[in-house]
Each structure stands twice: as structure tokens, then as C-alpha cells.
Short mmCIF file of C-alpha atoms in Angstrom, two decimals:
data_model
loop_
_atom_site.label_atom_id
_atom_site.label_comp_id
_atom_site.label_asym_id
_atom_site.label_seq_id
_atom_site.Cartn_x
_atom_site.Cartn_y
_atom_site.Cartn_z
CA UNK A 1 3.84 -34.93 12.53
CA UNK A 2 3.05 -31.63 10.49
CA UNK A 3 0.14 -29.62 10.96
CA UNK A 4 -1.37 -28.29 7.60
CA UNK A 5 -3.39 -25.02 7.40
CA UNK A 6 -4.61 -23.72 4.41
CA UNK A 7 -4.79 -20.32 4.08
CA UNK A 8 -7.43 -19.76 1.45
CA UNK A 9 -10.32 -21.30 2.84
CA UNK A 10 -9.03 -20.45 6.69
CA UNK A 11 -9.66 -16.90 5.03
CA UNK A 12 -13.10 -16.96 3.67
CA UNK A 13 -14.38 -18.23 7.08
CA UNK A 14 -12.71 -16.11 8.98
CA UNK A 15 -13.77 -12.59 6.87
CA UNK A 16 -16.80 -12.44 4.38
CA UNK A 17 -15.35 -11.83 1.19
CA UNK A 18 -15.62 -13.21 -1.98
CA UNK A 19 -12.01 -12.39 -3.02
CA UNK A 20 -8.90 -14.76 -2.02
CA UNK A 21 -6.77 -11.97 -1.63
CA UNK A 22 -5.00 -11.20 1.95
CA UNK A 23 -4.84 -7.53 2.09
CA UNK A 24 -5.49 -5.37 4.43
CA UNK A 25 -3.82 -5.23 8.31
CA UNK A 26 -7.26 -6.21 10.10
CA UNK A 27 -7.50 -9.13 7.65
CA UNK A 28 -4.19 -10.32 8.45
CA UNK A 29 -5.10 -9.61 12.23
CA UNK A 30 -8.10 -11.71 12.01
CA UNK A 31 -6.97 -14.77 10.07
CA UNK A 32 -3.61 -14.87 12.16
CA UNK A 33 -6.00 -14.73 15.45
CA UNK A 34 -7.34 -18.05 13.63
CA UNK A 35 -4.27 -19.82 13.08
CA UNK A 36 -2.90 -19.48 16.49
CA UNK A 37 -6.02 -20.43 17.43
CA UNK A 38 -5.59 -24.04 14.96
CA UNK A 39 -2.35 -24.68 16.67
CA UNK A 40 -3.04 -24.40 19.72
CA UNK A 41 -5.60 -26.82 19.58
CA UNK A 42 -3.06 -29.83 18.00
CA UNK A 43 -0.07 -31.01 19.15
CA UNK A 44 1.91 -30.83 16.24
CA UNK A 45 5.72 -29.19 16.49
CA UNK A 46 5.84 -27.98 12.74
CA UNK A 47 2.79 -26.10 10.94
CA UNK A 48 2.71 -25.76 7.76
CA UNK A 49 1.23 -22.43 5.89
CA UNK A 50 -0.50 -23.25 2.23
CA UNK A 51 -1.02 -20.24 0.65
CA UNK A 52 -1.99 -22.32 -2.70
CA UNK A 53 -5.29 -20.63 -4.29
CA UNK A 54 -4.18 -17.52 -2.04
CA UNK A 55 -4.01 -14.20 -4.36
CA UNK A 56 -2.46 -10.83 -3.71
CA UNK A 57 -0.79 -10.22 -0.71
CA UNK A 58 -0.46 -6.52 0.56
CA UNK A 59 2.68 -5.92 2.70
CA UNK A 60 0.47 -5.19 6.15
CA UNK A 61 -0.86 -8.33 5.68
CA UNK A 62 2.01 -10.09 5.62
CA UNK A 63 3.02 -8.37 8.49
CA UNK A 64 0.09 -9.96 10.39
CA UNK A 65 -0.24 -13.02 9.62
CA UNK A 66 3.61 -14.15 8.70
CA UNK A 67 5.75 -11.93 10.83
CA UNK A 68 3.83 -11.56 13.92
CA UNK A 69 2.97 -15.79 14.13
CA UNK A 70 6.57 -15.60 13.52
CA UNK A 71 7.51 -13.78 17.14
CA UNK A 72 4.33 -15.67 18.83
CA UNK A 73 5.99 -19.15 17.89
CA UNK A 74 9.45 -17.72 19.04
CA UNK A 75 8.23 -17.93 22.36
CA UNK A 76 7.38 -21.78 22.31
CA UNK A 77 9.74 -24.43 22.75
CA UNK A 78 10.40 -26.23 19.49
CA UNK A 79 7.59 -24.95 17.34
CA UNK A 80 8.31 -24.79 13.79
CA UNK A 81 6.86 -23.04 10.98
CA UNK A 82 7.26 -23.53 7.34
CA UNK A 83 5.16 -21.95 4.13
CA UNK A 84 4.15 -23.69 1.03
CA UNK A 85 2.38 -22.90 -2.28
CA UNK A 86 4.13 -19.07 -1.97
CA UNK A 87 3.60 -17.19 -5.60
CA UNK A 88 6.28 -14.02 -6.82
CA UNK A 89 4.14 -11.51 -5.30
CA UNK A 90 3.80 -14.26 -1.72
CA UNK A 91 8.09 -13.79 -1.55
CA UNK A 92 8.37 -10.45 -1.95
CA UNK A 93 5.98 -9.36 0.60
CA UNK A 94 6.90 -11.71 3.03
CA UNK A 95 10.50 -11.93 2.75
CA UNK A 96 10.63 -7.97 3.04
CA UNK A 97 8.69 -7.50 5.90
CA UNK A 98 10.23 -10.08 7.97
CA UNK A 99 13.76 -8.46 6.87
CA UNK A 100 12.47 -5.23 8.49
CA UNK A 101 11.41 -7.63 11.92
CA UNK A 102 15.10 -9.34 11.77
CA UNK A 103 12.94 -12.68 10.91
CA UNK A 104 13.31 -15.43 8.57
CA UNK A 105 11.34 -18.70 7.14
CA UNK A 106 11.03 -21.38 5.27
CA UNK A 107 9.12 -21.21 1.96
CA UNK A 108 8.32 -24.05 -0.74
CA UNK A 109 7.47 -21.91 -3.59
CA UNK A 110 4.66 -22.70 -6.06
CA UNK A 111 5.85 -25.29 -8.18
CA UNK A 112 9.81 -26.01 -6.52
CA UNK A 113 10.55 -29.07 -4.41
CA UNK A 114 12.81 -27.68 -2.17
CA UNK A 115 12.51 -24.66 0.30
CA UNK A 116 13.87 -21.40 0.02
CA UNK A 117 14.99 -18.86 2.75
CA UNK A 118 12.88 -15.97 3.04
CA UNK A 119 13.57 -12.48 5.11
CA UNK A 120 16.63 -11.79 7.08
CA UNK A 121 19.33 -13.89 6.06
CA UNK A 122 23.63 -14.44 5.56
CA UNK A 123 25.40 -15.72 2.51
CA UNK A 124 26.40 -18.18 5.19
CA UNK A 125 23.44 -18.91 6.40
CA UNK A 126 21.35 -19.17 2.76
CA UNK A 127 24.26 -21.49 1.58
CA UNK A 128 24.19 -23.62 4.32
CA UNK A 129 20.66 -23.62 4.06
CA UNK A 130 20.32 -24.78 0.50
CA UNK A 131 22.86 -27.64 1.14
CA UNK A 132 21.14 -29.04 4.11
CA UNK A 133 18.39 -29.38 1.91
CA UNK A 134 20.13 -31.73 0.00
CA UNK A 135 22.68 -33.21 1.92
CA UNK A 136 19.79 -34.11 4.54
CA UNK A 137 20.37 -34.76 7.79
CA UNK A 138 23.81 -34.83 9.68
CA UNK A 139 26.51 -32.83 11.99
CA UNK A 140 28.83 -29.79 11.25
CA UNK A 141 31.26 -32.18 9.94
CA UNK A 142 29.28 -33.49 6.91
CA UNK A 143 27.90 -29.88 6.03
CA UNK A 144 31.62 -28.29 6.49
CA UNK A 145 32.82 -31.45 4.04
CA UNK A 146 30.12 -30.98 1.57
CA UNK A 147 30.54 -26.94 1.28
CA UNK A 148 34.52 -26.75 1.57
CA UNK A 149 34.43 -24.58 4.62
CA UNK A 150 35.66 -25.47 8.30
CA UNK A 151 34.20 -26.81 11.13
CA UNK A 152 33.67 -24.15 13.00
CA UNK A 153 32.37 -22.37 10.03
CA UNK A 154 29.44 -24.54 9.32
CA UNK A 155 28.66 -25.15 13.42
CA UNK A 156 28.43 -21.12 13.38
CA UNK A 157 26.14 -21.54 10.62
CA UNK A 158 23.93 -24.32 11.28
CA UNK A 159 23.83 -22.94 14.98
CA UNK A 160 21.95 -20.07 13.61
CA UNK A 161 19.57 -21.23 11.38
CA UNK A 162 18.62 -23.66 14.13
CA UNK A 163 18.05 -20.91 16.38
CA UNK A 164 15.43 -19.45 14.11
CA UNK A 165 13.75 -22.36 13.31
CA UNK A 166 14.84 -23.24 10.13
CA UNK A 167 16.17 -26.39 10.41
CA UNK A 168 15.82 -29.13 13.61
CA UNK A 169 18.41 -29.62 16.17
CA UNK A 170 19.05 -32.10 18.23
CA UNK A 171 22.74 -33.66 20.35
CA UNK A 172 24.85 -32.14 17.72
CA UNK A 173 22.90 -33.24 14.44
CA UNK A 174 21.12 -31.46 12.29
CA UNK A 175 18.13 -32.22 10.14
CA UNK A 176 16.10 -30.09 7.19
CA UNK A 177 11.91 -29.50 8.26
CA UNK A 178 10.24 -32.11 7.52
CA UNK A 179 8.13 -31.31 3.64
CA UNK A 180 4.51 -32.00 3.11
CA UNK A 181 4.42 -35.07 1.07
CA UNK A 182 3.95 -34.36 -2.42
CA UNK A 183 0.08 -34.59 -4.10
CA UNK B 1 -20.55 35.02 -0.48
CA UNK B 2 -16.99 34.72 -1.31
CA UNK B 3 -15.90 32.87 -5.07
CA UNK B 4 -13.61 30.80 -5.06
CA UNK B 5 -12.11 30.22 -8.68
CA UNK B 6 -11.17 26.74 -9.46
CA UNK B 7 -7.91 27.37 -12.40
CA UNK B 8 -8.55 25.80 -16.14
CA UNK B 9 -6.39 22.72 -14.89
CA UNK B 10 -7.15 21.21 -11.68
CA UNK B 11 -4.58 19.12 -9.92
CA UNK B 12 -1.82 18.61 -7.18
CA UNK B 13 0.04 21.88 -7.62
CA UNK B 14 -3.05 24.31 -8.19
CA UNK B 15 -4.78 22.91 -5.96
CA UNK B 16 -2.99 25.50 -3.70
CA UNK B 17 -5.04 28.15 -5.63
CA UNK B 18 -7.81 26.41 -4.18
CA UNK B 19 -6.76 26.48 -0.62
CA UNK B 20 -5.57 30.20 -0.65
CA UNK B 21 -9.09 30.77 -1.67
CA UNK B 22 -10.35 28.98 0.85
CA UNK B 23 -8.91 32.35 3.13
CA UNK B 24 -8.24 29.57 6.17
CA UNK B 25 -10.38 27.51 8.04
CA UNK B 26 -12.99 27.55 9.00
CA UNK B 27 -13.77 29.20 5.95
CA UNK B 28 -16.47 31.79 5.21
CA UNK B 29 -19.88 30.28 3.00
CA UNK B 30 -18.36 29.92 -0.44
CA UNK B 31 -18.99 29.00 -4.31
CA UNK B 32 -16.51 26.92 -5.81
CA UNK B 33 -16.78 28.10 -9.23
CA UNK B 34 -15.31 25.29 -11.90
CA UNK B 35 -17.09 27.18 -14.84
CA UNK B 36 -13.83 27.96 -16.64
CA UNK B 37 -12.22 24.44 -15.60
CA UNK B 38 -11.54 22.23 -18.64
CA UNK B 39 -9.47 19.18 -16.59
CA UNK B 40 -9.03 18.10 -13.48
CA UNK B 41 -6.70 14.77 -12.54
CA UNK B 42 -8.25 12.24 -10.22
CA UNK B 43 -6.52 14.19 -7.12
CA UNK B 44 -8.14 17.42 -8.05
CA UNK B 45 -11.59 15.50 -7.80
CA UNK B 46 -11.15 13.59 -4.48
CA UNK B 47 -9.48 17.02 -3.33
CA UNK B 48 -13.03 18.80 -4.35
CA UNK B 49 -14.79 15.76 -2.78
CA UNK B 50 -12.61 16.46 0.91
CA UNK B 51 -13.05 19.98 0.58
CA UNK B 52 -16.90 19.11 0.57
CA UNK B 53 -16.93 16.17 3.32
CA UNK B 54 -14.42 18.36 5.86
CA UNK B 55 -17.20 20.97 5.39
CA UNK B 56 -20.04 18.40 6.24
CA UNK B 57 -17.96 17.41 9.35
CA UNK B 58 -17.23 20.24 11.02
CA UNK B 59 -20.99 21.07 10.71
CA UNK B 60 -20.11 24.34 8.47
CA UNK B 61 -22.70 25.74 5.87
CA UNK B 62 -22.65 23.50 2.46
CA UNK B 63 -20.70 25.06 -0.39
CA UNK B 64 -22.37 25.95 -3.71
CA UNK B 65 -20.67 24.40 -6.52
CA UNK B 66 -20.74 25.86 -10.55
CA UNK B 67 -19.93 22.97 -12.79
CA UNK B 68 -17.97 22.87 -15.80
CA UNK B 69 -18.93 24.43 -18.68
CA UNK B 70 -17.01 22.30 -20.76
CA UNK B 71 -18.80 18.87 -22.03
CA UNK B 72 -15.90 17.07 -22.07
CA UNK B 73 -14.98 17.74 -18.51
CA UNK B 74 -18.29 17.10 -17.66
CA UNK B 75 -18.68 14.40 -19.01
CA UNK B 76 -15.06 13.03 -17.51
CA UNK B 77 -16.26 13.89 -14.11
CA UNK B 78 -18.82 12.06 -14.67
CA UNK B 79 -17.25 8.70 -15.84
CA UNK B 80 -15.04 9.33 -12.82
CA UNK B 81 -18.61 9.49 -10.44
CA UNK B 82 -17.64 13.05 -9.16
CA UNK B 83 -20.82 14.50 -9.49
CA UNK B 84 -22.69 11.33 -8.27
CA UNK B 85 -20.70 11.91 -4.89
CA UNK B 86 -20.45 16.09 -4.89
CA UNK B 87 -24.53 15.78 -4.79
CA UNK B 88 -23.65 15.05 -1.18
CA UNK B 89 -21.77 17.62 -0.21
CA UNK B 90 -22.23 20.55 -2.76
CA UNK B 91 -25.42 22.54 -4.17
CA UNK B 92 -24.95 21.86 -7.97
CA UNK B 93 -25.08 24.83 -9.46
CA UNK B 94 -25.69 23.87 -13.46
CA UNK B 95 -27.09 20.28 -15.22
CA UNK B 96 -24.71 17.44 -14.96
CA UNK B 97 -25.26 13.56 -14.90
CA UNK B 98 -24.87 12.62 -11.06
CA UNK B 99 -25.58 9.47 -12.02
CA UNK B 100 -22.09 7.05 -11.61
CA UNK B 101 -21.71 5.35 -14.71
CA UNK B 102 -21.10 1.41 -13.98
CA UNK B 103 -17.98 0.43 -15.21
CA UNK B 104 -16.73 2.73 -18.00
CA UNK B 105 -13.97 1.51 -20.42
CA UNK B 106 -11.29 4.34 -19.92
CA UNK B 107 -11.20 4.39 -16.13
CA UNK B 108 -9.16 2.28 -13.63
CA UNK B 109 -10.97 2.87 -10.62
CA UNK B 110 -13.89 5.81 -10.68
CA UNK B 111 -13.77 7.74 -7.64
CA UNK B 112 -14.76 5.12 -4.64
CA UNK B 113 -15.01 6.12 -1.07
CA UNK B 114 -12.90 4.30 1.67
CA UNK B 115 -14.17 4.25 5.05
CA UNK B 116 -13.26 0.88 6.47
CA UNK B 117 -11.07 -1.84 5.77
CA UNK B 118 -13.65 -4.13 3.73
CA UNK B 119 -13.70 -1.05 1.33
CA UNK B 120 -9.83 -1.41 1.05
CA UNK B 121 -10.15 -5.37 0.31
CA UNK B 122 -13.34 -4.65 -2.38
CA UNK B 123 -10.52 -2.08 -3.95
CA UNK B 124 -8.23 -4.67 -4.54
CA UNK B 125 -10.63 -7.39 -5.48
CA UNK B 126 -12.18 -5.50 -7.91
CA UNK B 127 -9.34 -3.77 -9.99
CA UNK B 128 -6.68 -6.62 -10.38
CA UNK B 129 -7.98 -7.98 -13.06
CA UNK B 130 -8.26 -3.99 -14.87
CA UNK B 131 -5.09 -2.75 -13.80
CA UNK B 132 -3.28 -6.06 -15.58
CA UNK B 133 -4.63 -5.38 -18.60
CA UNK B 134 -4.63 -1.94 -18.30
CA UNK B 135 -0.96 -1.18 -17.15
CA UNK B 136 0.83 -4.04 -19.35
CA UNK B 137 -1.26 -2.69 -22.32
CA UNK B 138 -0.56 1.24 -21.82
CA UNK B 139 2.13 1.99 -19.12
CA UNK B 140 4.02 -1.21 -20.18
CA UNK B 141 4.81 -2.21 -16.71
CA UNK B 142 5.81 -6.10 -16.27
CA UNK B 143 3.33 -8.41 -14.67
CA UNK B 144 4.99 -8.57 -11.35
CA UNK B 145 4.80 -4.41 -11.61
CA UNK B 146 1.05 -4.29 -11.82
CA UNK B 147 0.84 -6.50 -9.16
CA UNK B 148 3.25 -4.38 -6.98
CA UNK B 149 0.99 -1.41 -8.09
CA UNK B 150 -2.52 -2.96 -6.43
CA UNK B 151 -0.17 -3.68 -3.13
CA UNK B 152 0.51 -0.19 -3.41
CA UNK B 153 -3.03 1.46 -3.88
CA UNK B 154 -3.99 -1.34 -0.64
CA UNK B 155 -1.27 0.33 1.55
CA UNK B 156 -1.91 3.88 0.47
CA UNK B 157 -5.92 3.25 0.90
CA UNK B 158 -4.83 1.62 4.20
CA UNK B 159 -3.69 4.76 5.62
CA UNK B 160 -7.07 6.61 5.57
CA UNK B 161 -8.54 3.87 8.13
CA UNK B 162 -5.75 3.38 10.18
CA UNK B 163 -4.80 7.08 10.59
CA UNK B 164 -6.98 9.73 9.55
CA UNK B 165 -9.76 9.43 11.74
CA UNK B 166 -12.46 9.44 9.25
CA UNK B 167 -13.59 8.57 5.66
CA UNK B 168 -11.62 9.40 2.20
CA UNK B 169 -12.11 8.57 -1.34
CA UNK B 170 -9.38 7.12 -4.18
CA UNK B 171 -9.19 6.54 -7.79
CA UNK B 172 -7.30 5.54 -10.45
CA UNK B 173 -6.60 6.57 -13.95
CA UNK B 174 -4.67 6.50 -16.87
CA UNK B 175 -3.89 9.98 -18.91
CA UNK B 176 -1.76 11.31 -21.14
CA UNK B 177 0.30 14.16 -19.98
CA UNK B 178 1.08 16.24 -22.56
CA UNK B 179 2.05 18.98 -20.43
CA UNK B 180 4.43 18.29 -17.96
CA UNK B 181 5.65 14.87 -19.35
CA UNK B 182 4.49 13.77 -23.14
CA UNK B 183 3.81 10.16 -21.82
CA UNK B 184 0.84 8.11 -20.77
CA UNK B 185 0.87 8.29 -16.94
CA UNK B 186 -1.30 5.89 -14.08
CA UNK B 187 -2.25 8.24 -11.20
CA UNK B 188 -3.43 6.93 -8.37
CA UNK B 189 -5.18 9.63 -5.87
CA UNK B 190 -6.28 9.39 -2.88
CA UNK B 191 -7.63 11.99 -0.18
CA UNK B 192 -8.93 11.86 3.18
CA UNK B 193 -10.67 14.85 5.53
CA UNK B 194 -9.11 13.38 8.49
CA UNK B 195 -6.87 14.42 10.90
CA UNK B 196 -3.34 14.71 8.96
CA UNK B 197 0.35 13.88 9.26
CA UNK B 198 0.99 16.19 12.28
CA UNK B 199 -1.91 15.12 14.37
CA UNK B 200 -1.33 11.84 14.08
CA UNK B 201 2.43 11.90 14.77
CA UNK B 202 1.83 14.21 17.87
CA UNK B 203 4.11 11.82 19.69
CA UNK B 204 7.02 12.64 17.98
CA UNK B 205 6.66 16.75 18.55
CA UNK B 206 8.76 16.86 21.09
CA UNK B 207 11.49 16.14 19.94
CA UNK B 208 11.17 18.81 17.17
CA UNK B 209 10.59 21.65 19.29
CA UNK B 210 9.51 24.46 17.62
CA UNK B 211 10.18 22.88 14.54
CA UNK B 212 7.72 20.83 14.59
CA UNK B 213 4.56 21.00 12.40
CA UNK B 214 2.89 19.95 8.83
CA UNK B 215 6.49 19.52 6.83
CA UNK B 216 8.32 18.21 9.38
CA UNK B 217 5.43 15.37 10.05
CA UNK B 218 5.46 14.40 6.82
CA UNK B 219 9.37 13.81 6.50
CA UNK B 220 9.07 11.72 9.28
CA UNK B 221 6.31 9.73 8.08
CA UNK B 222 7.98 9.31 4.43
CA UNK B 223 11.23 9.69 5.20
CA UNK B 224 11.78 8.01 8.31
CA UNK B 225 9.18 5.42 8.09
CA UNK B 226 7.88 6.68 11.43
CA UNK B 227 4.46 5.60 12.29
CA UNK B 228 1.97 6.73 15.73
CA UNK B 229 1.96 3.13 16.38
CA UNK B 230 4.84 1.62 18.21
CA UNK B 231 4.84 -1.54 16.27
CA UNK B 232 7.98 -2.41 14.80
CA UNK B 233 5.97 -4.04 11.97
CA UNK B 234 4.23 -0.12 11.32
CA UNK B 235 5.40 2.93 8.87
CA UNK B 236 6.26 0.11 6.36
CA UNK B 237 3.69 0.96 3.73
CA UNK B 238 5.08 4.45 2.47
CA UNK B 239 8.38 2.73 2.70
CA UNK B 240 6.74 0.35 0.39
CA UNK B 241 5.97 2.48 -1.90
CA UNK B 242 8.68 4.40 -2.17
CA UNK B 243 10.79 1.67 -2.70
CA UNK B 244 8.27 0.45 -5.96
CA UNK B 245 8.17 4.00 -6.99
CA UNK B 246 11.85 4.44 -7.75
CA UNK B 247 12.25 1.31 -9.69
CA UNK B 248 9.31 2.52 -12.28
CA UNK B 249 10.47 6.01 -12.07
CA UNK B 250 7.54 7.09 -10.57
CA UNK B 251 6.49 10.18 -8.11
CA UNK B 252 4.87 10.73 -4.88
CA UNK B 253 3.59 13.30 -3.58
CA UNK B 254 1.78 14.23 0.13
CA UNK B 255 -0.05 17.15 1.08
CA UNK B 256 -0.92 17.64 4.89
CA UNK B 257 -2.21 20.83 6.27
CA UNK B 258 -0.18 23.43 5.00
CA UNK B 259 3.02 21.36 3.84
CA UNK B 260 3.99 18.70 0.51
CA UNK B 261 6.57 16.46 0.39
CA UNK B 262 7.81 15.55 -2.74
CA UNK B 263 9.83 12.25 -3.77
CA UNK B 264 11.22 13.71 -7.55
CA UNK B 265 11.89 11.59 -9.94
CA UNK B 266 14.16 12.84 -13.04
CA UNK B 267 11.73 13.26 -15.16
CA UNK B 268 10.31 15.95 -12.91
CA UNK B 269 11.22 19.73 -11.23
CA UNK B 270 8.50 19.68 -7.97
CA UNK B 271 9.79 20.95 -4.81
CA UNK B 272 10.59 18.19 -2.81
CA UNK B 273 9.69 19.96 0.70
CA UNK B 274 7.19 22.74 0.29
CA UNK B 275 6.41 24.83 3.32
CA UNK B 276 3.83 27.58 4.55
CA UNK B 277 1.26 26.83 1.98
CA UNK B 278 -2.22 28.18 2.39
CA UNK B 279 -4.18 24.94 4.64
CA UNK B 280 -6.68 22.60 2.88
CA UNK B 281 -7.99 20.40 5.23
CA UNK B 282 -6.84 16.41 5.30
CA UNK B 283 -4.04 14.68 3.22
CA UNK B 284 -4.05 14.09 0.13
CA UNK B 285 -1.76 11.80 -1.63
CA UNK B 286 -0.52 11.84 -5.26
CA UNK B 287 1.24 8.87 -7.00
CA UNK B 288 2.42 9.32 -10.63
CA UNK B 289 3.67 6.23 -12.89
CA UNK B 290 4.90 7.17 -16.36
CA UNK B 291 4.70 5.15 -19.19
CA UNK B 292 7.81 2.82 -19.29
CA UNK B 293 10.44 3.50 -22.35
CA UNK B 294 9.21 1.32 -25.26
CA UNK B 295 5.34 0.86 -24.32
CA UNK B 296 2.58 2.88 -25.73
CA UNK B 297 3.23 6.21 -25.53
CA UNK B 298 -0.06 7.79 -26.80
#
């Protein structure tokens, strides 16, 4: 089951402002008070971030809300967090600042059916990435078949990305995040 | 009472004519006279507007202020809301409009004071729509630009909440620059009466030793991303915007105290680390965006 928070309205009840834009550091601060608080209250292991109908996002904001829910859910066990509805200006503010924190997520960007990797990533780790995404579900084996590249090679790599939440893990298979089901 | 000549062209390098004038601080009871000032850039007006509010705070008499006798920069001050907020801190000396005017064509963002973080999020709310027009139209930056350029004035107006201690004002224009550049430029200015770079990166002094003070401060803070907070997830906004700045060709410059660090771009000859210069009280921050090659250039 995926939790669903959308960040838009989450924002106008949690500041008054007649703008959709997250900017600011004590914005970010406030609304990511407000989405820890929305997951703690369901049981869900994945959330997922909308940031459709969100506008500009500053770089300390993203630093708030994104990054630091990012090292809050590192301390769970098997809590996952993927973003959706991301514009241009979403990806570039949150894929820098969580290179800066050594962090990475999942993002569905405005208008693409499959996720992208934002923040601190490999060549490995993006390409393996991207072909889990299509391949689906599966062990080392099937990913090291599908890209060309040994066993160990894609264990190293799938290894990783399951250790920061990007994909799910679980006896020695693999599967992508579950996606929100399309409108 | 001393006088305290503002020069014909007011902005971030003789602005330092101002502060010598100044004789230190706290400074004796003084009129700044602008009488023979024909243009000022947005920093030399939130400059004036510190110079005024640092006076206020530290309970020191109010300066007397001669306005320009030339229309046009009065009537640019104006537009910009200068006056409107110099009634606050300055005895007028000489008929102006104080009167903001609501919305004029030619400006970005008129002079706008920042003392919390709602002010920061009104900023950004308010201009986005302006500065796309604006800086496609003119400056001929890409859409993604002008959105990188809002993210930058939020950061930059961020800093006066988070780390000077007090209130500060920014605006934003558009100008041509005939003299230094022959191109359309977007300034952005912003300046705060707080505490400044050294003050608020006391932690760091000791490792400086007797190096330590205004210049040294401000490399850390631009140069080294190095913030008072211990967050790993602080210092990134002049980062930021250093990073934007160099892929539009664009300059920053910080004053703090009695110190300015530079970031040149080739288009320009500033000293990138100037030392020892008479003290004006806050920070003040210039940021320079030239018209990109193949825009409009007039």
C-alpha cells in the first residue's frame, strides 16, 4: 500500500500564503514537520511526494522538506519514499541538494511514466536503475543478463540502490517501488 | 555637522566614498548630501537605506539627507520607493515624492524590506511572473534561467533572516550599463544593517588566528560554503549562486564591515578580495547579470 501526500495543498494549510511556491527554509521546516507528522499516523511502507500544482522551489527548501525526510526515514526499517509530479526547476533543486547530503530518490517527473534517479548517484547504479524499471522484478542474474555485465557486478549494484531505498529487497530478489496508478 | 558627499554615480564601488565619509562608527551627526548625484544602482539605494536603519538601531542622532537635484534621479528613486522608505530614517532635506509608486513598468522589484521569512516567500510570489517576462524579453536568459534567478534572489533574501540579526531591504532592476559594460544588465541588491560575515562566523576565528576578520569571513562564507550553523544541509545558498552565476556570466559581489569579495567574471576588472576599506555598517550584496550574446542589447 502507498501513502499519497500532496504537497500543494499540505502547504497552504500548513503556512498562510496565497502562493504555491516552497521557498524559504522555515517553510520547508514547517511543511516537512507535517509530513512526518502524515506518516506517522498510517501504516504505509512507501509515501509518495506529489509536488503536482507545486511552483518554485528554492534550494533551502528542498533541503527541508526532501533531504532532511530523507535522513528521518533512513532511520526506519523499510520505509520508502518516492516523488511524483517533479517540474525542471523540482530536479534541479532537489537532486543538488541531496548530492551535497550523499542522498538519493526516486522521482516520476511531470509528464514521464517511469522514475528517474535524483541526487547522489553511479553510472552503475543509474543504469541499473533505469533497467529495473523495465525489466521489473527479479535477482542479480536477470539484471546482469539484461545489461551484459557480471554477476557480481549487478549484485554490487542492486545491493546499493536497495540500501538507499530505491528499489525493494527481499531473499535475494529485487523489485522496482511500487508507482501510483495512473489518473 | 560634518557633509558627507554622495559622488555623481552611486553604487558598489563608490560606495566606499561613502563609508570613508562616514569617519568610522559610530559616526559624528551628519548630512548626506546627494545634491550633485545623478544615478544611483539599486545597491547604492538599499546601501543609503542601511546607512539610515543602522543609525536608527544603535539609537544615534538621525541623519539629514539633501536630495537630488536632478529630476530624473528623483524621479528614479522614486519609482524605486527610496524616498517613501528614507522618510523613516532621514530628515529630507528638499521636495521629493515619498509616495511608493504601485507597480511601475520599468522596475523588477522596487526597493522592499525583508524582515522575516513571509517577506522572502511574498518576494518570490510576487515577481515570477515579472522577472519571466522581463529577463527573456531584455537579458535573454532561457526560461529555466529566470527561474534559477527567483531561487537565487530567495536564497540571497534568505540570508538577512537567518543571519544578520535584523531587518534589510532588496530590489531588482534592469539597466543599461553604458559605462562599465555597454549591455543591459539585471541587478539584484540586497543590504542588511545586521551583524555581518565575521560576527556571524565567530566560530570559525580560531582557527584563523590573527588573521581572522571581515575578508577572511567572507572567503569562508563564499568560498568555502561555510555556514554558523552546523547543518550539513547549510552554506548551500551562496554556493548556489555562484554556481548559476558562472553559467550566465554573471558577478557577485559582498561587502561586510570593512572587506569585498569579488567573484569576476571576464567581462569585468573588480578586485576579487578587497581589504582595509573604510567600515559601513551590515552586508551588502551585489549580483550583476549581463545581457546574454544575441538578446536585446539596448
Amino acid at each position: 500500500m502507498m501513502q499519497r501526500i500532496d504537497l500543494a495543498p499540505l502547504l497552504r494549510e500548513t503556512v498562510a500564503t496565497p502562493y504555491s511556491d516552497l521557498v524559504t527554509r522555515s517553510t520547508g521546516a514547517a511543511l516537512r514537520c507535517r509530513i512526518e507528522a502524515t506518516i506517522s499516523s498510517a501504516p504505509h511502507r512507501t509515501t509518495l511526494l506529489d509536488f503536482t500544482a507545486v511552483g518554485l522551489m528554492d534550494f533551502s527548501c528542498a533541503d527541508e522538506v526532501v533531504a532532511k525526510l530523507l535522513l528521518r526515514v533512513a532511520g526506519e526499517e523499510e520505509h520508502y519514499v518516492l516523488l511524483a509530479g517533479v517540474s525542471e526547476n523540482h530536479v534541479e533543486a532537489i537532486g543538488q541538494v541531496l548530492e551535497r547530503h550523499g542522498l538519493s530518490v526516486a522521482a516520476l517527473a511531470l509528464g514521464e511514466g517511469l522514475p528517474r534517479l535524483l541526487g547522489c548517484t553511479s553510472p552503475d547504479l543509474a543504469v541499473a536503475f533505469q533497467a529495473i524499471q523495465r525489466v521489473g522484478a527479479g535477482d542479480a542474474k536477470r539484471l546482469a543478463d539484461h545489461l551484459g555485465w557480471t554477476v557480481e557486478r549487478a549484485a554490487d549494484a542492486l545491493q546499493s540502490l536497495a540500501l538507499r531505498r530505491l528499489i525493494q529487497a527481499a531473499g535475494g530478489t529485487f523489485r522496482p517501488l511500487p508507482l501510483p496508478a495512473l489518473p | 555637522m560634518r557633509v558627507i558627499e554622495l559622488p555623481p554615480s552611486l553604487e558598489d564601488r563608490t560606495l566606499d566614498q561613502v563609508a570613508a565619509g562616514l569617519g568610522g562608527w559610530p559616526p559624528e551627526p551628519f548630512l548626506l548630501n546627494a545634491h550633485g548625484t545623478t544615478w544611483a544602482s539599486p545597491y547604492g539605494l538599499v546601501a543609503l537605506l542601511t546607512l539610515g536603519q543602522a543609525l536608527a538601531e544603535a539609537k544615534l542622532p538621525r541623519a539629514r539627507f539633501a536630495v537630488p537635484e536632478s529630476a530624473e534621479a528623483k524621479s528614479y528613486w522614486s519609482r524605486m520607493g527610496f524616498f517613501h522608505w528614507a522618510a523613516e530614517y532621514f530628515d529630507l532635506v528638499g521636495s521629493v515624492r515619498k509616495k511608493a509608486f504601485d507597480n511601475p513598468s520599468d522596475v523588477l522589484l522596487p526597493i522592499t524590506p525583508i524582515r522575516a521569512f513571509d517577506d522572502v516567500t511574498n518576494v518570490v510570489g510576487t515577481i515570477q511572473e515579472r522577472a519571466q517576462r522581463i529577463l527573456s524579453s531584455e537579458i535573454n536568459l532561457a526560461p529555466q534561467a529566470t527561474v534559477r534567478f527567483v531561487m537565487t534572489l530567495s536564497e540571497v533574501c534568505q540570508n538577512i533572516v537567518e543571519h544578520a540579526g535584523t531587518g534589510g531591504w532588496v530590489a531588482v532592476q534592469t539597466y543599461f550599463w553604458k559605462k562599465r559594460l555597454g549591455r543591459k544588465v539585471v541587478s539584484i541588491a540586497v543590504s542588511d544593517a545586521g551583524i555581518g560575515f565575521r560576527r556571524s562566523l565567530e566560530s570559525q576565528a580560531s582557527k584563523f588566528g590573527d588573521r581572522w576578520g571581515d575578508g577572511v569571513a567572507l572567503e569562508m562564507a563564499l568560498m568555502h560554503n561555510v555556514s554558523r550553523y552546523r547543518d550539513p544541509g547549510r552554506g548551500q545558498g551562496l554556493y548556489h549562486i555562484r554556481h548559476y552565476l558562472s553559467r550566465w556570466q554573471g558577478k557577485i559581489s559582498v561587502r561586510s564591515g570593512t572587506a569585498r569579495i569579488t567573484i569576476i567574471p571576464p567581462w569585468d576588472d573588480d578586485q576579487s578580495l578587497a581589504e582595509q576599506l573604510p567600515f559601513f555598517p551590515g552586508s551588502q550584496v551585489q549580483i550583476t547579470i549581463p545581457a546574454q550574446e544575441g538578446g536585446d542589447t539596448q
